[in-house]
């Protein structure tokens, strides 16, 4: 039971985990360093490095994060739409949200942070990047595919809600004519303009939140009955088993020298657990994050003496702190 739960996307396991670790390590806790030259020494002497990335990596590309101001879409909390239950209740609404995210991701370009990680991967074949991002920007920055582990899938993969069919790398925009991105006045959403009414409508199973009839949404060409859905991992769903297996295999091989925790609040499990796992294998931690160690990140990563915190934009910081290995970053515009 516990083993199965370990692989399910959730906010819950952190609760007991946090209670255990915060108090236990409090006494040893020191302020992490932000000394770039000290970090360079650690980086150049590191052989096995892991990165754990989140939405902050793509912030400089113009894509919103989840727990900041960007965590809302049309009066809906982004996380409340990321569940199979939300899709079952109102597939049109959930599809409009993902259609919007596909559209925004396609409009965006990878930033210097993505390219810096690509370069580090090319220089260090034993470096792996675990990303919670589903926006395809690392792939478009030509991050070597076998060194990039997609924990939460991709908005450009299309799965069936009922059977096992999956189509990879579908970049159609819109994915379906019914899901084209409209202006703010979108009459497919009722009532879009009023938070209280929209929330009430969303909570009330008898009130539709979209005018889109599920029968008109695209269905699976294999089983014919299932609705197609974005190939991302929703809350309550299991992460891709093969990907988790590849990561476990990598972790098992040897000790880990360094983990880079980039643009993530590390609040969502099991992804957040990799920080502790890397630490158990000897890794120093370097956090690259706009909001520092506020809230959950501080508790989850529990930095010690010898660890690092670089506060600011990952797109600026990564090329700088990785420079001794990747050299000067050249990005074709
Ligand atoms: N550079 C670096 N960090 C940044 C930047 C930036 N330019 N902008 C924001 N950040 C940081 C914020 O300070 C915050 O700590 O990025 C982090 C974003 O955190 P979240 O919004 O919680 O995103 P993330 O950790 O990726 O969420 C994890 O939750 O909703 C689910 O499945 C979804 O993959 C997602 C998961
Ligand atoms: Zn199907």
Short mmCIF file of C-alpha atoms and ligand atoms in Angstrom, two decimals:
data_model
loop_
_atom_site.label_atom_id
_atom_site.label_comp_id
_atom_site.label_asym_id
_atom_site.label_seq_id
_atom_site.Cartn_x
_atom_site.Cartn_y
_atom_site.Cartn_z
CA UNK A 1 0.00 0.00 0.00
CA UNK A 2 2.71 2.43 1.09
CA UNK A 3 4.92 1.35 -1.79
CA UNK A 4 2.22 2.02 -4.34
CA UNK A 5 1.38 5.35 -2.76
CA UNK A 6 5.00 6.42 -3.06
CA UNK A 7 4.61 6.79 -6.81
CA UNK A 8 1.36 8.77 -6.78
CA UNK A 9 1.41 12.52 -7.42
CA UNK A 10 0.38 14.17 -4.17
CA UNK A 11 0.85 16.84 -1.54
CA UNK A 12 0.41 14.51 1.42
CA UNK A 13 3.48 12.43 2.09
CA UNK A 14 5.47 15.61 2.76
CA UNK A 15 3.43 16.21 5.90
CA UNK A 16 4.85 13.31 7.89
CA UNK A 17 8.16 13.68 6.11
CA UNK A 18 8.43 17.32 7.11
CA UNK A 19 7.58 16.66 10.73
CA UNK A 20 10.27 14.04 10.91
CA UNK A 21 13.04 16.01 9.24
CA UNK A 22 12.59 19.62 10.34
CA UNK A 23 13.11 19.15 14.03
CA UNK A 24 15.74 16.44 13.65
CA UNK A 25 18.08 18.60 11.56
CA UNK A 26 17.39 21.99 13.07
CA UNK A 27 20.45 21.91 15.31
CA UNK A 28 22.89 21.38 12.41
CA UNK A 29 21.32 23.92 10.19
CA UNK A 30 23.58 26.70 8.87
CA UNK A 31 22.99 29.39 6.33
CA UNK A 32 23.75 28.00 2.88
CA UNK A 33 26.48 29.70 0.88
CA UNK A 34 25.94 31.84 -2.20
CA UNK A 35 29.64 31.99 -3.01
CA UNK A 36 29.99 31.29 -6.74
CA UNK A 37 33.69 30.45 -6.67
CA UNK A 38 33.17 27.96 -3.85
CA UNK A 39 30.37 26.40 -5.89
CA UNK A 40 32.68 26.22 -8.91
CA UNK A 41 35.12 24.14 -6.85
CA UNK A 42 32.34 21.76 -5.86
CA UNK A 43 31.01 21.58 -9.41
CA UNK A 44 34.34 20.83 -11.05
CA UNK A 45 35.11 18.10 -8.55
CA UNK A 46 31.66 16.50 -8.97
CA UNK A 47 31.24 13.43 -11.16
CA UNK A 48 27.66 12.41 -10.55
CA UNK A 49 25.20 15.30 -10.61
CA UNK A 50 21.41 15.32 -10.61
CA UNK A 51 19.07 18.25 -11.28
CA UNK A 52 15.48 18.51 -10.09
CA UNK A 53 13.60 21.19 -12.04
CA UNK A 54 10.25 22.89 -11.66
CA UNK A 55 8.16 25.64 -13.17
CA UNK A 56 10.65 28.38 -12.18
CA UNK A 57 13.06 27.11 -14.86
CA UNK A 58 10.55 28.17 -17.51
CA UNK A 59 9.47 31.41 -15.82
CA UNK A 60 11.96 33.50 -17.81
CA UNK A 61 10.40 32.04 -20.97
CA UNK A 62 7.11 33.62 -19.92
CA UNK A 63 5.31 30.57 -18.53
CA UNK A 64 3.51 30.94 -15.20
CA UNK A 65 4.45 28.94 -12.12
CA UNK A 66 1.85 27.08 -10.05
CA UNK A 67 2.13 28.42 -6.54
CA UNK A 68 2.81 32.05 -7.36
CA UNK A 69 0.56 34.64 -8.94
CA UNK A 70 0.54 32.63 -12.17
CA UNK A 71 -1.24 29.71 -10.51
CA UNK A 72 -4.68 30.77 -11.66
CA UNK A 73 -6.36 30.22 -14.99
CA UNK A 74 -9.68 31.97 -15.62
CA UNK A 75 -10.74 31.97 -11.96
CA UNK A 76 -9.68 28.37 -11.47
CA UNK A 77 -6.71 27.25 -9.43
CA UNK A 78 -4.43 25.46 -11.88
CA UNK A 79 -3.94 22.59 -9.42
CA UNK A 80 -7.71 22.05 -9.04
CA UNK A 81 -7.94 21.36 -12.79
CA UNK A 82 -5.06 18.87 -12.69
CA UNK A 83 -7.05 15.88 -11.48
CA UNK A 84 -8.84 12.97 -13.17
CA UNK A 85 -11.96 13.98 -11.20
CA UNK A 86 -11.95 17.45 -12.76
CA UNK A 87 -11.60 15.87 -16.20
CA UNK A 88 -14.43 13.45 -15.53
CA UNK A 89 -16.70 16.23 -14.36
CA UNK A 90 -15.90 18.71 -17.10
CA UNK A 91 -13.48 17.49 -19.78
CA UNK A 92 -14.13 20.62 -21.87
CA UNK A 93 -12.96 22.92 -19.09
CA UNK A 94 -9.84 20.87 -18.35
CA UNK A 95 -9.06 20.62 -22.07
CA UNK A 96 -9.38 24.40 -22.51
CA UNK A 97 -6.85 24.86 -19.70
CA UNK A 98 -4.39 22.45 -21.32
CA UNK A 99 -5.05 23.85 -24.76
CA UNK A 100 -4.06 27.25 -23.34
CA UNK A 101 -0.91 25.76 -21.80
CA UNK A 102 0.03 24.01 -25.07
CA UNK A 103 -0.47 27.28 -26.92
CA UNK A 104 1.61 29.31 -24.42
CA UNK A 105 4.37 26.69 -24.39
CA UNK A 106 4.54 26.70 -28.19
CA UNK A 107 4.74 30.48 -28.23
CA UNK A 108 7.53 30.44 -25.63
CA UNK A 109 11.18 29.79 -26.34
CA UNK A 110 13.64 27.84 -24.20
CA UNK A 111 15.77 30.20 -22.11
CA UNK A 112 19.45 30.26 -21.13
CA UNK A 113 18.67 28.04 -18.11
CA UNK A 114 17.39 25.24 -20.35
CA UNK A 115 20.39 25.61 -22.67
CA UNK A 116 22.84 25.62 -19.75
CA UNK A 117 21.43 22.27 -18.58
CA UNK A 118 21.66 20.94 -22.14
CA UNK A 119 25.34 21.88 -22.28
CA UNK A 120 26.04 20.36 -18.87
CA UNK A 121 24.42 17.12 -20.06
CA UNK A 122 26.61 17.04 -23.14
CA UNK A 123 29.74 17.64 -21.09
CA UNK A 124 28.84 15.15 -18.35
CA UNK A 125 27.24 11.98 -19.69
CA UNK A 126 26.52 10.88 -16.11
CA UNK A 127 24.43 13.98 -15.31
CA UNK A 128 20.66 13.46 -15.22
CA UNK A 129 17.87 16.02 -15.09
CA UNK A 130 14.53 15.20 -13.49
CA UNK A 131 11.91 17.69 -14.52
CA UNK A 132 8.39 18.27 -13.29
CA UNK A 133 7.78 20.56 -16.26
CA UNK A 134 5.43 19.44 -19.00
CA UNK A 135 6.10 22.36 -21.38
CA UNK A 136 8.57 20.68 -23.75
CA UNK A 137 11.10 23.54 -23.43
CA UNK A 138 14.02 21.35 -22.31
CA UNK A 139 13.38 19.05 -25.28
CA UNK A 140 13.33 22.09 -27.60
CA UNK A 141 16.64 23.21 -26.07
CA UNK A 142 17.94 19.85 -27.31
CA UNK A 143 18.54 18.43 -23.89
CA UNK A 144 19.89 14.91 -24.61
CA UNK A 145 16.78 12.78 -24.38
CA UNK A 146 18.23 9.88 -22.38
CA UNK A 147 19.50 12.30 -19.69
CA UNK A 148 16.10 14.01 -19.27
CA UNK A 149 13.53 12.28 -17.07
CA UNK A 150 10.00 13.61 -17.46
CA UNK A 151 8.40 12.99 -14.08
CA UNK A 152 5.03 14.52 -14.96
CA UNK A 153 4.75 13.73 -18.68
CA UNK A 154 4.24 16.34 -21.40
CA UNK A 155 1.34 18.46 -22.61
CA UNK A 156 2.40 17.44 -26.11
CA UNK A 157 1.68 13.77 -25.50
CA UNK A 158 -1.92 12.72 -25.95
CA UNK A 159 -3.30 9.78 -24.02
CA UNK A 160 -6.65 8.01 -23.91
CA UNK A 161 -8.62 8.44 -20.68
CA UNK A 162 -9.83 4.81 -20.96
CA UNK A 163 -7.27 2.62 -22.69
CA UNK A 164 -3.45 2.55 -22.95
CA UNK A 165 -3.11 4.41 -26.24
CA UNK A 166 -0.55 7.21 -26.26
CA UNK A 167 0.59 9.51 -29.04
CA UNK A 168 3.93 11.29 -28.47
CA UNK A 169 4.89 14.78 -29.64
CA UNK A 170 1.66 16.14 -31.01
CA UNK A 171 2.23 19.88 -31.54
CA UNK A 172 -1.12 20.75 -33.17
CA UNK A 173 -2.32 24.15 -31.98
CA UNK A 174 -5.17 24.04 -31.36
CA UNK A 175 -5.25 20.33 -30.72
CA UNK A 176 -8.89 20.38 -31.86
CA UNK A 177 -10.91 23.22 -33.48
CA UNK A 178 -13.19 23.39 -30.42
CA UNK A 179 -10.18 24.15 -28.25
CA UNK A 180 -8.78 27.17 -30.08
CA UNK A 181 -7.52 29.93 -27.78
CA UNK A 182 -9.96 32.82 -27.73
CA UNK A 183 -9.75 36.30 -26.29
CA UNK A 184 -10.68 36.97 -22.65
CA UNK A 185 -14.37 36.96 -23.64
CA UNK A 186 -14.77 33.26 -24.12
CA UNK A 187 -18.35 32.14 -24.38
CA UNK A 188 -17.36 28.51 -23.96
CA UNK A 189 -16.85 29.28 -20.27
CA UNK A 190 -19.76 30.11 -17.99
CA UNK A 191 -19.58 32.25 -15.95
CA UNK A 192 -16.00 33.30 -16.60
CA UNK A 193 -16.06 36.80 -15.25
CA UNK A 194 -17.07 36.26 -11.66
CA UNK A 195 -14.89 34.30 -9.27
CA UNK A 196 -17.65 33.51 -6.80
CA UNK A 197 -20.07 32.36 -9.47
CA UNK A 198 -17.37 30.46 -11.35
CA UNK A 199 -16.28 28.68 -8.18
CA UNK A 200 -19.87 27.93 -7.25
CA UNK A 201 -20.54 26.57 -10.72
CA UNK A 202 -17.42 24.45 -10.53
CA UNK A 203 -18.39 22.96 -7.17
CA UNK A 204 -21.98 22.27 -8.19
CA UNK A 205 -22.18 19.00 -10.12
CA UNK A 206 -25.41 20.12 -11.78
CA UNK A 207 -23.96 23.23 -13.31
CA UNK A 208 -21.77 23.04 -16.37
CA UNK A 209 -18.72 25.23 -16.49
CA UNK A 210 -18.28 25.01 -20.24
CA UNK A 211 -20.59 24.94 -23.20
CA UNK A 212 -18.44 22.24 -24.77
CA UNK A 213 -20.30 18.98 -25.09
CA UNK A 214 -17.95 16.08 -24.19
CA UNK A 215 -19.32 14.13 -27.18
CA UNK A 216 -17.77 16.75 -29.45
CA UNK A 217 -14.30 16.42 -27.93
CA UNK A 218 -11.78 14.15 -29.68
CA UNK A 219 -12.09 10.46 -28.88
CA UNK A 220 -9.54 7.65 -28.96
CA UNK A 221 -8.97 6.11 -32.41
CA UNK A 222 -8.10 2.78 -30.74
CA UNK A 223 -10.90 2.01 -28.28
CA UNK A 224 -13.33 4.55 -29.89
CA UNK A 225 -15.10 5.25 -26.59
CA UNK A 226 -12.43 6.91 -24.41
CA UNK A 227 -11.86 10.65 -24.49
CA UNK A 228 -8.39 11.82 -25.46
CA UNK A 229 -6.57 13.75 -22.73
CA UNK A 230 -3.22 15.46 -22.23
CA UNK A 231 -0.36 13.10 -21.38
CA UNK A 232 0.50 14.71 -18.06
CA UNK A 233 0.41 13.19 -14.57
CA UNK A 234 -2.51 14.52 -12.56
CA UNK A 235 -2.85 14.58 -8.76
CA UNK A 236 -3.72 11.09 -7.55
CA UNK A 237 -2.17 9.45 -10.63
CA UNK A 238 0.97 7.33 -10.76
CA UNK A 239 4.17 8.70 -12.26
CA UNK A 240 5.51 6.79 -15.30
CA UNK A 241 6.93 3.56 -13.96
CA UNK A 242 9.66 3.16 -16.57
CA UNK A 243 10.97 6.68 -15.88
CA UNK A 244 11.02 6.07 -12.11
CA UNK A 245 12.82 2.79 -12.75
CA UNK A 246 15.50 4.52 -14.84
CA UNK A 247 16.03 7.12 -12.10
CA UNK A 248 16.26 4.44 -9.37
CA UNK A 249 18.79 2.60 -11.48
CA UNK A 250 20.92 5.75 -11.85
CA UNK A 251 20.70 6.55 -8.13
CA UNK A 252 21.68 2.99 -7.20
CA UNK A 253 24.85 2.96 -9.28
CA UNK A 254 27.09 5.04 -7.04
CA UNK A 255 27.23 7.95 -4.64
CA UNK A 256 25.88 11.32 -5.80
CA UNK A 257 28.08 14.40 -5.56
CA UNK A 258 25.61 17.22 -6.14
CA UNK A 259 21.91 17.93 -6.66
CA UNK A 260 20.75 21.16 -8.31
CA UNK A 261 17.23 22.07 -7.19
CA UNK A 262 16.01 24.54 -9.78
CA UNK A 263 12.83 26.65 -9.76
CA UNK A 264 10.68 24.36 -7.68
CA UNK A 265 8.94 24.77 -4.33
CA UNK A 266 9.51 21.03 -3.86
CA UNK A 267 6.03 20.62 -2.45
CA UNK A 268 4.77 17.92 -4.77
CA UNK A 269 5.61 14.30 -4.17
CA UNK A 270 7.23 12.01 -5.12
CA UNK A 271 9.42 14.55 -7.01
CA UNK A 272 10.34 16.46 -3.83
CA UNK A 273 11.64 13.24 -2.26
CA UNK A 274 14.61 13.12 -4.65
CA UNK A 275 16.30 15.92 -2.70
CA UNK A 276 16.44 13.74 0.42
CA UNK A 277 17.38 10.71 -1.63
CA UNK A 278 20.33 12.50 -3.22
CA UNK A 279 21.42 13.78 0.19
CA UNK A 280 21.36 10.22 1.53
CA UNK A 281 23.73 9.28 -1.29
CA UNK A 282 26.13 12.00 -0.15
CA UNK A 283 25.04 14.88 -2.39
CA UNK A 284 25.52 18.51 -1.59
CA UNK A 285 22.48 20.59 -2.43
CA UNK A 286 22.45 23.77 -4.54
CA UNK A 287 19.11 25.57 -4.75
CA UNK A 288 18.49 28.01 -7.58
CA UNK A 289 15.23 29.75 -6.85
CA UNK A 290 13.59 33.14 -7.11
CA UNK A 291 11.98 33.10 -3.68
CA UNK A 292 14.84 31.51 -1.78
CA UNK A 293 14.00 28.91 0.82
CA UNK A 294 10.67 30.30 1.89
CA UNK A 295 8.09 27.91 3.16
CA UNK A 296 8.16 24.39 1.92
CA UNK A 297 11.45 24.47 0.08
CA UNK A 298 13.34 25.24 3.30
CA UNK A 299 11.67 22.38 5.11
CA UNK A 300 11.99 19.91 2.27
CA UNK A 301 15.56 20.52 1.26
CA UNK A 302 16.89 21.31 4.75
CA UNK A 303 20.18 22.81 3.65
CA UNK A 304 23.33 22.17 5.65
CA UNK A 305 26.78 23.61 5.87
CA UNK A 306 28.44 23.15 2.47
CA UNK A 307 25.18 23.53 0.57
CA UNK A 308 24.33 26.48 -1.65
CA UNK A 309 21.50 28.88 -2.32
CA UNK A 310 21.47 31.12 -5.36
CA UNK A 311 18.46 33.36 -5.23
CA UNK A 312 17.18 34.87 -8.47
CA UNK A 313 16.32 33.97 -12.05
CA UNK A 314 17.49 30.50 -13.10
CA UNK A 315 17.98 31.77 -16.67
CA UNK A 316 20.66 34.15 -15.41
CA UNK A 317 22.15 32.06 -12.61
CA UNK A 318 22.58 28.67 -14.32
CA UNK A 319 24.87 29.89 -17.16
CA UNK A 320 26.96 31.68 -14.54
CA UNK A 321 27.36 28.95 -11.96
CA UNK A 322 27.88 26.18 -14.56
CA UNK A 323 30.44 28.17 -16.58
CA UNK A 324 33.61 26.25 -15.55
CA UNK A 325 32.13 23.13 -17.16
CA UNK A 326 29.96 24.46 -19.97
CA UNK A 327 32.00 27.53 -20.95
CA UNK A 328 30.41 30.70 -22.25
CA UNK A 329 26.86 29.93 -23.36
CA UNK A 330 26.07 30.85 -26.95
CA UNK A 331 22.37 30.92 -27.84
CA UNK A 332 21.31 31.40 -31.42
CA UNK A 333 18.46 33.90 -31.42
N1 LIG B 1 14.02 31.44 -11.66
C1 LIG B 1 14.11 30.52 -10.66
N2 LIG B 1 13.09 30.19 -9.86
C2 LIG B 1 11.92 30.80 -10.07
C3 LIG B 1 11.72 31.77 -11.09
C4 LIG B 1 12.84 32.09 -11.90
N3 LIG B 1 12.78 32.99 -12.88
N4 LIG B 1 10.44 32.21 -11.04
C5 LIG B 1 9.86 31.53 -10.04
N5 LIG B 1 10.74 30.69 -9.45
C6 LIG B 1 10.54 29.73 -8.36
C7 LIG B 1 9.56 30.15 -7.30
O1 LIG B 1 10.24 30.89 -6.31
C8 LIG B 1 9.04 28.81 -6.78
O2 LIG B 1 9.86 28.34 -5.73
O3 LIG B 1 9.99 28.57 -8.93
C9 LIG B 1 9.22 27.87 -7.97
C10 LIG B 1 7.92 27.44 -8.64
O4 LIG B 1 7.23 26.59 -7.78
P1 LIG B 1 5.81 25.97 -8.14
O5 LIG B 1 4.94 27.00 -8.74
O6 LIG B 1 5.34 25.27 -6.91
O7 LIG B 1 6.13 24.91 -9.28
P2 LIG B 1 6.68 23.43 -9.18
O8 LIG B 1 7.53 23.22 -7.98
O9 LIG B 1 7.28 23.11 -10.51
O10 LIG B 1 5.35 22.60 -9.02
C11 LIG B 1 5.45 21.20 -8.99
O11 LIG B 1 3.07 20.92 -8.96
O12 LIG B 1 1.10 21.69 -9.86
C12 LIG B 1 1.98 20.64 -9.82
O13 LIG B 1 2.45 18.97 -11.40
C13 LIG B 1 2.56 20.35 -11.19
O14 LIG B 1 4.83 19.97 -11.88
C14 LIG B 1 4.01 20.76 -11.05
C15 LIG B 1 4.26 20.51 -9.59
ZN1 LIG B 2 -8.68 4.42 -25.95
#
